[in-house]
């Protein structure tokens, strides 16, 4: 059974810092991995999607990498801003199913 | 991509009553899912909504408590039956085009 973990559980940084969020999964037979952002009390917004054959994806200040063999993905946020404050979740889709398994999330606070 | 809407966005209900949440997708998706997110927790999959047939429930969730309908490819409902305070959560509808997963804004349910 696929299990997804995220480290750290919470992170507080001053504005302008570059930061890395980590996601690990136990079964490397994944179809893709998706990073989401969730603001308090809201739904999820998709940030980046990485296919199993890809190594990284970039969107603006965000860069996500995937190392399938080691079961890891990182989300890199450059020049963080207070508006980046949210919970970041990663989810993996298995190669043999339609379900997405979610990690517990990293709660990020960027201080002005 | 797909845009998903849900209603109601929030509700406060009394113990023992039922609430039906509606989910509408603006384009066809292959799969639709219902998730629950309890306060401070990550997402837990309740069930996969199957078009024209009974939903597929995850361990710990049963049809009598969470009846689900999906009469067509773009619409689904989730009913939370005989509610108790433990059912207070955000309920999220999701759809996938087998590539990426999209989420609705969520329904915040408080049971008193």
PDB file of N, CA, C and O in Angstrom, chain B residues 12 20 25 28-29 49 57 64 97:
ATOM      1  N   UNK B  12     -24.139  24.580   8.702  1.00  0.00           N
ATOM      2  CA  UNK B  12     -24.161  24.180  10.107  1.00  0.00           C
ATOM      3  C   UNK B  12     -25.412  23.349  10.291  1.00  0.00           C
ATOM      4  O   UNK B  12     -26.522  23.823  10.012  1.00  0.00           O
ATOM      5  N   UNK B  20     -26.892  16.919   1.838  1.00  0.00           N
ATOM      6  CA  UNK B  20     -26.433  16.491   0.521  1.00  0.00           C
ATOM      7  C   UNK B  20     -25.587  17.584  -0.109  1.00  0.00           C
ATOM      8  O   UNK B  20     -26.023  18.740  -0.187  1.00  0.00           O
ATOM      9  N   UNK B  25     -18.882  19.489 -12.519  1.00  0.00           N
ATOM     10  CA  UNK B  25     -17.646  19.687 -13.276  1.00  0.00           C
ATOM     11  C   UNK B  25     -18.013  20.327 -14.611  1.00  0.00           C
ATOM     12  O   UNK B  25     -19.022  19.958 -15.214  1.00  0.00           O
ATOM     13  N   UNK B  28     -16.047  16.903 -19.081  1.00  0.00           N
ATOM     14  CA  UNK B  28     -16.095  15.491 -18.705  1.00  0.00           C
ATOM     15  C   UNK B  28     -14.798  15.052 -18.043  1.00  0.00           C
ATOM     16  O   UNK B  28     -13.709  15.424 -18.495  1.00  0.00           O
ATOM     17  N   UNK B  29     -14.938  14.316 -16.987  1.00  0.00           N
ATOM     18  CA  UNK B  29     -13.797  13.714 -16.313  1.00  0.00           C
ATOM     19  C   UNK B  29     -14.026  12.207 -16.272  1.00  0.00           C
ATOM     20  O   UNK B  29     -15.162  11.741 -16.273  1.00  0.00           O
ATOM     21  N   UNK B  49     -16.779   7.883  -7.083  1.00  0.00           N
ATOM     22  CA  UNK B  49     -18.150   7.945  -7.590  1.00  0.00           C
ATOM     23  C   UNK B  49     -18.182   7.359  -8.986  1.00  0.00           C
ATOM     24  O   UNK B  49     -17.500   7.847  -9.887  1.00  0.00           O
ATOM     25  N   UNK B  57     -16.315   2.346  -2.098  1.00  0.00           N
ATOM     26  CA  UNK B  57     -15.966   2.955  -0.830  1.00  0.00           C
ATOM     27  C   UNK B  57     -14.635   2.446  -0.302  1.00  0.00           C
ATOM     28  O   UNK B  57     -14.296   1.271  -0.452  1.00  0.00           O
ATOM     29  N   UNK B  64     -24.367   3.391   3.694  1.00  0.00           N
ATOM     30  CA  UNK B  64     -25.484   3.868   4.505  1.00  0.00           C
ATOM     31  C   UNK B  64     -25.184   5.227   5.125  1.00  0.00           C
ATOM     32  O   UNK B  64     -26.091   6.024   5.336  1.00  0.00           O
ATOM     33  N   UNK B  97      -8.929  13.629 -15.212  1.00  0.00           N
ATOM     34  CA  UNK B  97      -9.010  13.268 -16.620  1.00  0.00           C
ATOM     35  C   UNK B  97      -8.016  12.151 -16.905  1.00  0.00           C
ATOM     36  O   UNK B  97      -7.591  11.996 -18.029  1.00  0.00           O
TER      37      UNK B  97
END
